[in-house]
Short mmCIF file of C-alpha atoms in Angstrom, two decimals:
data_model
loop_
_atom_site.label_atom_id
_atom_site.label_comp_id
_atom_site.label_asym_id
_atom_site.label_seq_id
_atom_site.Cartn_x
_atom_site.Cartn_y
_atom_site.Cartn_z
CA MET A 1 -116.83 139.67 -73.64
CA ILE A 2 -118.29 140.89 -76.94
CA THR A 3 -116.61 143.52 -79.10
CA ILE A 4 -118.53 144.95 -82.06
CA GLN A 5 -116.71 147.06 -84.64
CA ASP A 6 -118.40 148.99 -87.49
CA LEU A 7 -121.38 146.62 -87.71
CA SER A 8 -123.97 147.46 -90.39
CA TYR A 9 -127.02 145.46 -91.39
CA GLU A 10 -129.64 145.79 -94.11
CA LEU A 11 -132.90 143.86 -94.31
CA GLY A 12 -133.97 143.89 -97.93
CA ASP A 13 -133.67 147.50 -99.03
CA ARG A 14 -134.00 148.85 -95.48
CA LEU A 15 -130.99 149.85 -93.37
CA LEU A 16 -131.52 148.74 -89.75
CA PHE A 17 -128.27 150.10 -88.30
CA ALA A 18 -124.89 151.27 -89.55
CA ASP A 19 -121.32 151.61 -88.21
CA VAL A 20 -122.17 150.23 -84.76
CA SER A 21 -119.19 149.88 -82.40
CA LEU A 22 -119.75 148.58 -78.87
CA ASN A 23 -117.87 146.83 -76.06
CA LEU A 24 -120.27 144.62 -74.07
CA SER A 25 -118.89 143.63 -70.67
CA LYS A 26 -119.35 140.75 -68.24
CA GLY A 27 -121.69 141.49 -65.35
CA GLN A 28 -123.67 144.07 -67.31
CA ARG A 29 -127.34 143.67 -68.19
CA TYR A 30 -128.16 145.35 -71.49
CA GLY A 31 -131.81 146.08 -72.26
CA VAL A 32 -132.26 146.38 -76.03
CA VAL A 33 -135.08 148.78 -76.93
CA GLY A 34 -136.58 150.36 -80.03
CA ALA A 35 -139.69 150.45 -82.17
CA ASN A 36 -141.18 147.31 -83.71
CA GLY A 37 -139.18 146.42 -86.82
CA CYS A 38 -136.11 148.48 -85.90
CA GLY A 39 -133.87 145.40 -85.64
CA LYS A 40 -133.83 144.37 -81.95
CA SER A 41 -134.39 140.65 -82.57
CA THR A 42 -132.15 140.79 -85.63
CA PHE A 43 -129.32 142.24 -83.51
CA LEU A 44 -129.59 139.35 -81.03
CA LYS A 45 -129.74 136.78 -83.82
CA ILE A 46 -126.59 138.24 -85.37
CA LEU A 47 -124.78 137.90 -82.03
CA ALA A 48 -126.12 134.35 -81.67
CA GLY A 49 -124.76 133.46 -85.11
CA GLU A 50 -128.19 132.73 -86.57
CA TYR A 51 -127.92 135.57 -89.10
CA GLU A 52 -124.95 136.59 -91.23
CA LYS A 53 -123.41 139.58 -89.51
CA GLY A 54 -123.36 141.83 -92.60
CA ASP A 55 -120.56 144.38 -92.67
CA GLY A 56 -118.29 144.78 -89.65
CA GLU A 57 -116.62 142.55 -87.06
CA ILE A 58 -117.95 140.76 -83.98
CA THR A 59 -115.47 139.23 -81.54
CA ILE A 60 -116.67 137.01 -78.68
CA SER A 61 -114.10 136.01 -76.05
CA LYS A 62 -112.88 132.42 -76.56
CA ASP A 63 -113.81 131.19 -73.09
CA SER A 64 -117.44 132.30 -73.49
CA THR A 65 -120.46 130.02 -73.65
CA LEU A 66 -123.57 131.49 -75.20
CA GLY A 67 -127.16 130.81 -74.18
CA TRP A 68 -129.85 131.71 -76.71
CA LEU A 69 -133.56 131.10 -76.22
CA LYS A 70 -134.79 129.29 -79.34
CA GLN A 71 -138.49 128.70 -79.82
CA ASP A 72 -138.09 125.17 -81.22
CA HIS A 73 -140.03 123.13 -78.66
CA TYR A 74 -141.41 120.94 -81.46
CA LEU A 75 -138.07 119.11 -81.40
CA TYR A 76 -138.79 117.79 -77.90
CA GLU A 77 -142.54 117.08 -77.92
CA ASP A 78 -142.13 113.46 -76.74
CA ASP A 79 -139.38 114.19 -74.19
CA THR A 80 -140.24 114.59 -70.54
CA ILE A 81 -140.26 118.19 -69.36
CA LEU A 82 -137.31 117.49 -67.05
CA ASP A 83 -135.29 115.97 -69.91
CA VAL A 84 -135.96 119.03 -72.07
CA VAL A 85 -134.25 121.13 -69.42
CA LEU A 86 -131.39 118.66 -68.88
CA ARG A 87 -130.63 118.86 -72.60
CA GLY A 88 -129.41 122.40 -71.90
CA ARG A 89 -126.00 121.00 -70.86
CA LYS A 90 -124.84 119.05 -73.89
CA ASP A 91 -121.98 117.25 -72.15
CA LEU A 92 -124.25 116.10 -69.33
CA TRP A 93 -127.05 115.08 -71.68
CA ALA A 94 -124.66 113.02 -73.80
CA LEU A 95 -123.60 111.09 -70.68
CA ILE A 96 -127.19 110.66 -69.49
CA SER A 97 -128.17 109.32 -72.93
CA GLN A 98 -125.21 106.95 -72.88
CA LYS A 99 -126.17 105.75 -69.40
CA ASN A 100 -129.78 105.13 -70.47
CA GLU A 101 -128.61 103.14 -73.51
CA LEU A 102 -126.41 100.95 -71.31
CA LEU A 103 -129.22 100.36 -68.83
CA ALA A 104 -131.53 99.41 -71.71
CA SER A 105 -129.18 96.67 -72.90
CA GLU A 106 -130.87 93.30 -73.24
CA GLU A 107 -128.03 91.51 -71.48
CA PHE A 108 -126.12 93.17 -68.64
CA THR A 109 -122.54 91.94 -69.14
CA ASP A 110 -119.41 92.72 -67.17
CA GLU A 111 -118.26 94.94 -70.02
CA ILE A 112 -121.47 96.96 -69.85
CA GLY A 113 -121.08 97.20 -66.08
CA VAL A 114 -117.58 98.66 -66.45
CA LYS A 115 -118.79 101.16 -69.04
CA LEU A 116 -121.75 102.11 -66.84
CA ALA A 117 -119.50 102.71 -63.84
CA SER A 118 -117.23 104.91 -65.97
CA VAL A 119 -120.18 106.94 -67.27
CA GLU A 120 -121.63 107.39 -63.78
CA GLU A 121 -118.24 108.56 -62.52
CA ARG A 122 -118.06 111.16 -65.28
CA ILE A 123 -121.62 112.29 -64.54
CA ASP A 124 -120.73 112.70 -60.89
CA HIS A 125 -117.51 114.56 -61.81
CA ILE A 126 -119.46 117.31 -63.65
CA GLY A 127 -122.11 117.59 -60.93
CA GLY A 128 -124.70 115.65 -62.87
CA TYR A 129 -126.39 114.07 -59.86
CA ALA A 130 -127.34 117.49 -58.52
CA ALA A 131 -128.56 118.56 -61.95
CA GLU A 132 -132.11 117.23 -61.65
CA ALA A 133 -132.71 119.22 -58.46
CA GLU A 134 -131.34 122.35 -60.14
CA ALA A 135 -133.50 121.80 -63.23
CA GLU A 136 -136.61 121.23 -61.11
CA LYS A 137 -135.92 124.42 -59.16
CA LEU A 138 -135.83 126.37 -62.42
CA LEU A 139 -139.05 124.77 -63.66
CA GLU A 140 -140.87 125.50 -60.42
CA GLY A 141 -139.61 129.10 -60.45
CA LEU A 142 -141.08 129.44 -63.93
CA GLY A 143 -144.44 128.18 -62.70
CA ILE A 144 -144.35 124.53 -63.85
CA ASP A 145 -145.62 122.28 -61.08
CA GLY A 146 -143.41 119.40 -59.92
CA LYS A 147 -146.05 116.79 -60.70
CA LEU A 148 -145.64 117.63 -64.40
CA HIS A 149 -141.84 117.39 -64.59
CA ARG A 150 -141.81 113.77 -65.74
CA LYS A 151 -144.71 114.20 -68.16
CA PRO A 152 -144.19 114.69 -71.94
CA LEU A 153 -143.67 118.26 -73.10
CA LYS A 154 -146.52 117.93 -75.60
CA LEU A 155 -149.05 118.01 -72.73
CA LEU A 156 -148.26 121.69 -72.06
CA SER A 157 -149.71 124.75 -73.80
CA GLY A 158 -147.53 126.79 -76.14
CA GLY A 159 -146.76 129.38 -73.45
CA TYR A 160 -145.64 126.75 -70.94
CA LYS A 161 -143.52 124.99 -73.56
CA LEU A 162 -141.65 128.26 -74.02
CA ARG A 163 -141.11 128.38 -70.25
CA CYS A 164 -139.46 124.96 -70.51
CA LEU A 165 -137.15 126.26 -73.23
CA LEU A 166 -136.33 129.26 -71.06
CA ALA A 167 -135.48 126.87 -68.20
CA GLN A 168 -133.31 124.88 -70.63
CA THR A 169 -131.45 128.05 -71.64
CA LEU A 170 -130.87 129.10 -68.02
CA PHE A 171 -129.82 125.56 -67.08
CA SER A 172 -127.14 125.54 -69.79
CA ASP A 173 -125.20 127.85 -67.45
CA PRO A 174 -123.93 130.28 -70.12
CA ASN A 175 -121.79 133.31 -69.33
CA ILE A 176 -123.41 135.19 -72.23
CA LEU A 177 -127.21 135.08 -72.24
CA LEU A 178 -129.44 136.40 -75.06
CA LEU A 179 -133.18 136.63 -74.36
CA ASP A 180 -135.79 137.90 -76.82
CA GLU A 181 -139.03 138.90 -75.09
CA PRO A 182 -138.59 136.45 -72.19
CA THR A 183 -141.63 137.80 -70.31
CA ASN A 184 -144.12 136.95 -73.06
CA TYR A 185 -146.59 134.36 -71.75
CA LEU A 186 -145.36 134.84 -68.16
CA ASP A 187 -147.65 136.01 -65.39
CA ILE A 188 -146.70 138.73 -62.92
CA VAL A 189 -145.45 136.28 -60.27
CA THR A 190 -143.19 134.46 -62.74
CA ILE A 191 -141.87 137.71 -64.23
CA SER A 192 -140.83 138.77 -60.73
CA TRP A 193 -139.07 135.41 -60.20
CA LEU A 194 -137.19 135.70 -63.51
CA GLU A 195 -136.19 139.26 -62.71
CA ARG A 196 -134.76 138.20 -59.33
CA TYR A 197 -132.98 135.21 -60.88
CA LEU A 198 -131.26 137.32 -63.53
CA ARG A 199 -130.25 139.96 -60.99
CA GLN A 200 -129.04 137.65 -58.23
CA ASP A 201 -128.07 134.30 -59.78
CA PHE A 202 -126.72 135.23 -63.20
CA SER A 203 -123.35 136.97 -63.17
CA GLY A 204 -122.46 136.90 -66.87
CA LEU A 205 -123.29 139.22 -69.76
CA LEU A 206 -127.02 139.57 -70.41
CA LEU A 207 -128.63 141.09 -73.49
CA PHE A 208 -132.42 141.07 -73.58
CA VAL A 209 -135.25 142.52 -75.60
CA SER A 210 -138.37 143.40 -73.65
CA HIS A 211 -141.38 145.68 -73.92
CA ASP A 212 -142.20 145.32 -70.22
CA PHE A 213 -141.48 148.72 -68.65
CA GLN A 214 -140.94 147.47 -65.10
CA PHE A 215 -138.83 144.47 -66.17
CA LEU A 216 -136.61 146.74 -68.29
CA ASN A 217 -136.29 149.34 -65.58
CA ASN A 218 -135.59 146.93 -62.72
CA LEU A 219 -133.10 144.75 -64.60
CA SER A 220 -131.10 146.96 -66.99
CA THR A 221 -127.71 148.40 -66.09
CA THR A 222 -127.38 149.83 -69.62
CA ILE A 223 -129.95 150.50 -72.34
CA LEU A 224 -129.00 149.86 -75.97
CA ASP A 225 -131.32 152.09 -78.00
CA ILE A 226 -131.84 151.18 -81.68
CA ASP A 227 -133.00 154.35 -83.39
CA TYR A 228 -131.89 156.69 -86.18
CA ALA A 229 -130.17 153.64 -87.80
CA GLU A 230 -127.71 153.44 -84.90
CA ILE A 231 -127.33 151.54 -81.62
CA ARG A 232 -126.47 153.94 -78.83
CA PRO A 233 -125.69 152.89 -75.21
CA TYR A 234 -127.25 154.78 -72.29
CA PRO A 235 -125.82 153.77 -68.89
CA GLY A 236 -128.44 153.18 -66.22
CA ASN A 237 -131.99 151.86 -66.14
CA TYR A 238 -134.91 152.56 -68.46
CA VAL A 239 -136.16 155.65 -66.62
CA ASN A 240 -132.68 157.16 -66.82
CA PHE A 241 -132.59 156.32 -70.54
CA LEU A 242 -135.87 158.14 -71.18
CA LYS A 243 -134.51 161.21 -69.41
CA LYS A 244 -131.19 161.16 -71.28
CA LYS A 245 -132.80 160.50 -74.66
CA LYS A 246 -135.11 163.43 -74.14
CA GLU A 247 -132.11 165.61 -73.29
CA VAL A 248 -130.31 164.45 -76.45
CA ALA A 249 -133.36 165.30 -78.57
CA GLU A 250 -133.74 168.69 -76.87
CA ASN A 251 -130.04 169.47 -77.37
CA ARG A 252 -130.30 168.50 -81.05
CA ASP A 253 -133.33 170.77 -81.46
CA ALA A 254 -131.59 173.60 -79.61
CA GLU A 255 -128.46 173.20 -81.75
CA LYS A 256 -130.56 173.27 -84.92
CA ALA A 257 -132.41 176.39 -83.73
CA ASN A 258 -129.12 178.15 -82.93
CA VAL A 259 -127.67 177.34 -86.35
CA GLU A 260 -130.85 178.46 -88.10
CA ARG A 261 -130.85 181.71 -86.09
CA ARG A 262 -127.18 182.39 -86.89
CA ILE A 263 -127.72 181.71 -90.62
CA ALA A 264 -130.71 184.05 -90.63
CA GLU A 265 -128.67 186.84 -88.98
CA LEU A 266 -125.83 186.48 -91.49
CA GLN A 267 -128.25 186.28 -94.42
CA ARG A 268 -130.03 189.46 -93.30
CA PHE A 269 -126.70 191.32 -93.32
CA VAL A 270 -125.86 189.99 -96.80
CA ASP A 271 -129.32 190.88 -98.17
CA ARG A 272 -129.16 194.37 -96.65
CA PHE A 273 -125.68 195.38 -97.80
CA ARG A 274 -125.19 193.30 -100.94
CA ALA A 275 -125.47 196.37 -103.19
CA LYS A 276 -122.97 198.49 -101.22
CA ALA A 277 -119.41 198.30 -102.51
CA SER A 278 -118.01 199.30 -99.11
CA LYS A 279 -119.63 196.20 -97.54
CA ALA A 280 -118.69 193.74 -100.31
CA ALA A 281 -115.84 192.12 -98.38
CA GLN A 282 -118.00 191.71 -95.27
CA CYS A 283 -120.82 190.21 -97.35
CA ARG A 284 -118.44 187.69 -98.95
CA SER A 285 -117.10 186.79 -95.51
CA ARG A 286 -120.59 186.17 -94.18
CA GLU A 287 -121.58 184.08 -97.21
CA LYS A 288 -118.55 181.86 -96.55
CA MET A 289 -119.61 181.57 -92.91
CA ILE A 290 -123.11 180.51 -94.01
CA ALA A 291 -121.60 177.83 -96.26
CA ARG A 292 -119.45 176.51 -93.40
CA LEU A 293 -122.27 176.30 -90.84
CA GLN A 294 -123.45 172.69 -90.44
CA MET A 295 -127.02 171.77 -89.59
CA PRO A 296 -127.42 168.80 -87.23
CA ASP A 297 -128.26 165.52 -88.98
CA GLU A 298 -131.95 165.38 -89.89
CA LYS A 299 -132.31 161.71 -88.99
CA ILE A 300 -135.81 160.31 -88.68
CA SER A 301 -136.66 158.36 -85.54
CA SER A 302 -138.05 154.84 -85.97
CA ARG A 303 -140.21 155.46 -82.90
CA ILE A 304 -143.73 156.10 -84.08
CA ALA A 305 -146.86 154.75 -82.43
CA PRO A 306 -150.00 153.48 -84.19
CA ASN A 307 -153.01 155.76 -84.07
CA PHE A 308 -155.43 153.62 -82.09
CA HIS A 309 -158.97 154.98 -82.08
CA PHE A 310 -161.93 152.78 -81.10
CA ASN A 311 -165.40 154.08 -81.91
CA ILE A 312 -168.76 152.37 -81.34
CA LYS A 313 -171.76 152.21 -83.66
CA ARG A 314 -174.21 152.30 -80.77
CA PRO A 315 -174.05 151.60 -77.01
CA SER A 316 -175.01 148.27 -75.49
CA GLY A 317 -177.62 147.80 -72.81
CA ARG A 318 -176.80 148.80 -69.22
CA ILE A 319 -175.56 145.28 -68.42
CA ALA A 320 -173.01 144.29 -71.07
CA LEU A 321 -172.30 140.79 -69.73
CA LYS A 322 -173.58 138.31 -67.14
CA VAL A 323 -171.41 135.33 -66.10
CA ASN A 324 -173.14 132.77 -63.89
CA GLU A 325 -171.33 129.94 -62.07
CA VAL A 326 -169.00 129.14 -64.99
CA SER A 327 -166.85 126.03 -64.48
CA LYS A 328 -164.33 124.38 -66.75
CA ALA A 329 -161.93 121.44 -66.42
CA PHE A 330 -159.49 119.76 -68.77
CA GLY A 331 -159.45 116.16 -67.64
CA SER A 332 -158.75 116.21 -63.91
CA ASN A 333 -157.38 119.76 -64.05
CA VAL A 334 -160.07 122.20 -62.89
CA VAL A 335 -159.21 125.70 -64.12
CA LEU A 336 -162.47 127.53 -63.39
CA PHE A 337 -165.05 126.75 -60.72
CA GLY A 338 -168.26 128.67 -60.10
CA VAL A 339 -167.10 132.01 -61.52
CA SER A 340 -169.83 134.68 -61.47
CA PHE A 341 -169.84 138.42 -62.16
CA GLU A 342 -171.67 141.13 -64.10
CA VAL A 343 -170.12 143.85 -66.24
CA GLU A 344 -171.89 147.16 -66.72
CA ARG A 345 -171.68 149.24 -69.87
CA GLY A 346 -168.51 151.36 -69.98
CA GLU A 347 -166.54 149.39 -67.36
CA LYS A 348 -162.89 148.59 -68.11
CA VAL A 349 -162.38 145.21 -66.40
CA ALA A 350 -158.90 143.69 -66.07
CA ILE A 351 -158.79 139.97 -65.24
CA ILE A 352 -155.50 139.15 -63.52
CA GLY A 353 -153.92 136.18 -61.75
CA PRO A 354 -151.21 133.55 -62.15
CA ASN A 355 -151.01 131.41 -65.27
CA GLY A 356 -153.12 128.27 -65.20
CA VAL A 357 -156.09 129.68 -63.28
CA GLY A 358 -158.28 129.96 -66.38
CA LYS A 359 -158.14 133.64 -67.39
CA SER A 360 -157.72 133.01 -71.12
CA THR A 361 -160.01 129.98 -70.85
CA LEU A 362 -162.75 132.26 -69.53
CA LEU A 363 -162.38 134.61 -72.49
CA LYS A 364 -162.42 131.67 -74.93
CA ILE A 365 -165.65 130.44 -73.31
CA LEU A 366 -167.20 133.90 -73.68
CA MET A 367 -166.17 133.93 -77.35
CA LYS A 368 -167.58 130.36 -77.80
CA GLU A 369 -164.18 129.01 -78.82
CA ILE A 370 -164.47 126.27 -76.20
CA PRO A 371 -167.57 124.88 -74.46
CA VAL A 372 -168.41 125.52 -70.83
CA ASP A 373 -168.74 122.50 -68.51
CA ALA A 374 -171.24 124.07 -66.11
CA GLY A 375 -172.93 127.42 -65.63
CA GLY A 376 -173.38 129.91 -68.41
CA PHE A 377 -173.10 133.49 -69.61
CA GLU A 378 -175.18 136.04 -71.49
CA TRP A 379 -174.11 139.05 -73.48
CA GLY A 380 -176.26 142.12 -72.90
CA HIS A 381 -178.75 143.76 -75.25
CA GLU A 382 -177.06 145.13 -78.40
CA ALA A 383 -173.61 143.98 -77.20
CA HIS A 384 -171.33 143.84 -80.26
CA VAL A 385 -168.04 142.17 -79.35
CA SER A 386 -164.63 142.62 -80.98
CA TYR A 387 -162.03 140.05 -79.95
CA PHE A 388 -158.23 140.07 -79.76
CA PRO A 389 -157.06 136.44 -79.25
CA GLN A 390 -153.75 135.60 -77.63
CA GLU A 391 -152.85 132.90 -80.17
CA HIS A 392 -152.49 133.76 -83.87
CA SER A 393 -151.26 130.39 -85.15
CA ASP A 394 -153.99 130.04 -87.80
CA MET A 395 -153.16 133.47 -89.21
CA LYS A 396 -149.43 132.68 -89.27
CA ARG A 397 -150.10 129.74 -91.62
CA SER A 398 -152.17 131.74 -94.11
CA LYS A 399 -151.01 132.97 -97.53
CA GLU A 400 -153.72 135.65 -97.55
CA THR A 401 -152.51 139.26 -97.51
CA ILE A 402 -153.13 141.31 -94.38
CA PHE A 403 -155.18 143.78 -96.46
CA ASP A 404 -157.46 141.07 -97.87
CA TRP A 405 -157.83 139.48 -94.43
CA VAL A 406 -158.95 142.74 -92.79
CA LYS A 407 -161.26 143.58 -95.69
CA GLY A 408 -162.75 140.08 -95.67
CA GLU A 409 -163.28 140.08 -91.90
CA THR A 410 -164.99 143.49 -91.83
CA GLY A 411 -166.63 143.89 -95.25
CA VAL A 412 -165.49 147.51 -95.28
CA LEU A 413 -164.64 149.25 -98.57
CA ALA A 414 -161.00 149.21 -99.67
CA PRO A 415 -160.21 152.96 -99.19
CA LYS A 416 -161.36 152.81 -95.54
CA VAL A 417 -159.33 149.64 -94.95
CA GLN A 418 -156.24 151.27 -96.50
CA ALA A 419 -156.62 154.37 -94.30
CA THR A 420 -157.01 152.26 -91.17
CA MET A 421 -154.01 150.12 -92.06
CA GLY A 422 -152.02 153.32 -92.51
CA ALA A 423 -153.02 154.36 -88.99
CA MET A 424 -151.65 150.98 -87.87
CA LEU A 425 -148.30 151.86 -89.52
CA PHE A 426 -148.70 149.65 -92.60
CA SER A 427 -147.33 151.19 -95.80
CA LYS A 428 -149.12 150.34 -99.05
CA ASP A 429 -146.45 147.72 -99.79
CA ASP A 430 -146.79 146.28 -96.28
CA THR A 431 -150.52 145.66 -96.77
CA ASN A 432 -149.64 143.26 -99.60
CA LYS A 433 -147.56 141.05 -97.30
CA THR A 434 -149.03 137.62 -96.64
CA LEU A 435 -149.93 136.73 -93.07
CA ASP A 436 -147.35 133.95 -92.85
CA VAL A 437 -144.43 136.40 -93.22
CA LEU A 438 -145.66 139.05 -90.79
CA SER A 439 -144.01 139.60 -87.42
CA GLY A 440 -145.96 139.21 -84.20
CA GLY A 441 -146.22 142.99 -83.88
CA GLU A 442 -147.53 143.37 -87.43
CA ILE A 443 -150.20 140.72 -86.90
CA ALA A 444 -151.25 142.41 -83.65
CA ARG A 445 -151.57 145.78 -85.42
CA GLY A 446 -153.56 144.13 -88.21
CA ILE A 447 -156.01 142.66 -85.70
CA PHE A 448 -156.40 146.05 -84.03
CA GLY A 449 -157.08 147.60 -87.43
CA LYS A 450 -159.87 145.04 -87.93
CA MET A 451 -161.30 145.83 -84.47
CA MET A 452 -161.28 149.56 -85.15
CA LEU A 453 -163.29 148.99 -88.34
CA GLU A 454 -165.77 146.70 -86.55
CA LYS A 455 -166.75 149.52 -84.13
CA GLY A 456 -167.79 147.05 -81.44
CA ASN A 457 -169.12 148.34 -78.13
CA VAL A 458 -167.35 145.56 -76.18
CA LEU A 459 -163.65 144.81 -76.59
CA VAL A 460 -162.40 141.43 -75.37
CA LEU A 461 -158.59 141.42 -75.27
CA ASP A 462 -156.38 138.45 -74.39
CA GLU A 463 -152.77 139.55 -73.75
CA PRO A 464 -152.88 142.21 -76.49
CA THR A 465 -149.48 143.75 -75.71
CA ASN A 466 -147.29 140.64 -76.08
CA HIS A 467 -145.84 141.81 -79.40
CA LEU A 468 -146.22 145.59 -79.10
CA ASP A 469 -143.35 147.98 -78.42
CA ILE A 470 -143.51 150.39 -75.49
CA GLU A 471 -144.72 153.33 -77.59
CA SER A 472 -147.55 151.21 -79.02
CA ARG A 473 -148.51 149.96 -75.56
CA GLU A 474 -148.75 153.50 -74.26
CA ALA A 475 -150.84 154.58 -77.27
CA LEU A 476 -153.17 151.57 -76.87
CA GLY A 477 -153.60 152.23 -73.15
CA LEU A 478 -154.53 155.86 -73.86
CA ALA A 479 -157.01 154.82 -76.55
CA LEU A 480 -158.68 152.32 -74.22
CA SER A 481 -158.96 154.95 -71.49
CA LYS A 482 -160.88 157.17 -73.96
CA TYR A 483 -163.01 154.35 -75.38
CA GLU A 484 -166.72 154.79 -74.66
CA GLY A 485 -167.53 151.09 -74.71
CA THR A 486 -166.81 148.17 -72.37
CA VAL A 487 -163.43 146.45 -72.05
CA LEU A 488 -162.71 142.94 -70.74
CA ILE A 489 -158.98 142.25 -70.77
CA VAL A 490 -156.49 139.62 -69.61
CA SER A 491 -152.98 141.06 -69.29
CA HIS A 492 -149.80 140.57 -67.27
CA ASP A 493 -148.55 144.08 -68.20
CA ARG A 494 -148.75 146.09 -64.99
CA GLU A 495 -148.12 149.55 -66.46
CA PHE A 496 -150.58 148.92 -69.28
CA VAL A 497 -153.43 147.75 -67.04
CA ALA A 498 -152.89 150.71 -64.71
CA ALA A 499 -153.43 153.11 -67.63
CA PHE A 500 -157.14 152.44 -68.10
CA ALA A 501 -158.65 149.67 -65.89
CA THR A 502 -161.53 150.78 -63.67
CA ARG A 503 -162.18 147.35 -62.12
CA ILE A 504 -159.99 144.38 -61.23
CA ILE A 505 -161.10 140.73 -61.11
CA SER A 506 -158.33 138.65 -59.55
CA ILE A 507 -158.62 134.90 -60.12
CA THR A 508 -156.56 132.55 -57.93
CA PRO A 509 -156.76 128.76 -57.51
CA ASN A 510 -158.83 129.30 -54.37
CA GLN A 511 -161.05 132.31 -54.98
CA VAL A 512 -162.22 135.12 -57.26
CA PHE A 513 -161.71 138.60 -55.82
CA ASP A 514 -163.69 141.42 -57.46
CA TYR A 515 -162.35 144.92 -56.76
CA PRO A 516 -164.25 148.00 -58.05
CA GLY A 517 -161.32 150.36 -58.58
CA THR A 518 -158.10 151.04 -60.43
CA TYR A 519 -155.10 148.72 -60.54
CA SER A 520 -153.06 151.06 -58.34
CA GLU A 521 -155.83 151.10 -55.75
CA TYR A 522 -156.07 147.31 -55.93
CA LEU A 523 -152.31 146.94 -55.34
CA SER A 524 -152.50 149.30 -52.35
CA LEU A 525 -155.28 147.17 -50.85
CA ALA A 526 -153.43 143.90 -51.60
CA GLU A 527 -150.28 145.13 -49.86
CA LYS A 528 -152.12 145.87 -46.61
#
């Protein structure tokens, strides 16, 4: 369905990939992986026609329709949620709009009646009268309650607006589907629904970028790995890819070692017998052999993880946090009711549950970003809190450099800030970038750099892995497991939470379940 021939792309003075040739087939699900900044999103945008393709050729079969998840919900703020989804089929939406205009006519004439009948016949011909039920099924699968479907989109949070756009993209019924981080802002239940939908109900060509290990592994039939300035296909799921990539690296190392060993043997002979006339011909022969021997390409991998390291200035008291009967509602929507728990120093508490039950709201209350309606909370003696918020919209509008922002937030001297930013993979030039041009991953790493410099003894983290690649997630999970302080985290990333959590608080619409154990132990109990 898509043929790529000798595709190369540069971003500024940086080569993302070169001489890429691929045949992408219908029915295959391609997981696109690689380090932050390697070009995953750029690759999808090139295929979607949003970016100039650079050098090379891209051929998409003429009968193909392409679905591409665009994050432009601001275009539909006053539309009903259902209409946002129905817009996914342009031919249907044009007819629906025409029908609505006819029905809104001040005077209903015979001519308008004839036109209306014609439009309704055309709507029926393309299955339009079953479309609302299909759209509502998609919305409900993505966790948007039916009572909201005829409400304006602007009533939803940013994460739920993106779910509506995802529903719109799926509803457009493409046979080529491009998804960039579709699991961001989805809870575990909704991720599982989307995974099943893409496996069972979508039969076209799927290309998707994701940092969710399980989602990648369960969905991919082929992995496209962007590394070493190339895009290489690995048939199979993500676990198989990791195995094969390791074998490729080991083979490259073994080949290099063999060549180095052979060159050393030949050079020893030349050095030993160079002065002997009787060995001159053999020495010249071996020198020619040395010249002909080729070392494997010394390409540098783009996969490098930040060096997360969280220290504390001093420990907090034995009880780091007390939450007592906290309740919160937004209008008639009650998201938290009577939530109580205590957190002891050194506990790593993961707060899990479906979207909409108040997990992030609870963290915002604890950080005094929003007021509590009833109940209260108290941080423990000498509790010094560092916070990773889920939303970074204020930062994304700022013209301040990331270096100046971190320095201003922490008051730390410039050399220490520069060293910490280096550990977060910022080059000296990168630290002079303004916040409004940074990627989501770069902003996340900047915030973590600030938190490392703050040396808080309590870390409050709201979906910290949304914009981190898999290597960074693994490094962060390891750092949190070694951290001596207290962690309170909201996350939908199953592998990540399992790496360090020592306690699980599960919030549902009906109850709060507090489990003193690891995530794996919690899942084993929940399955019984």
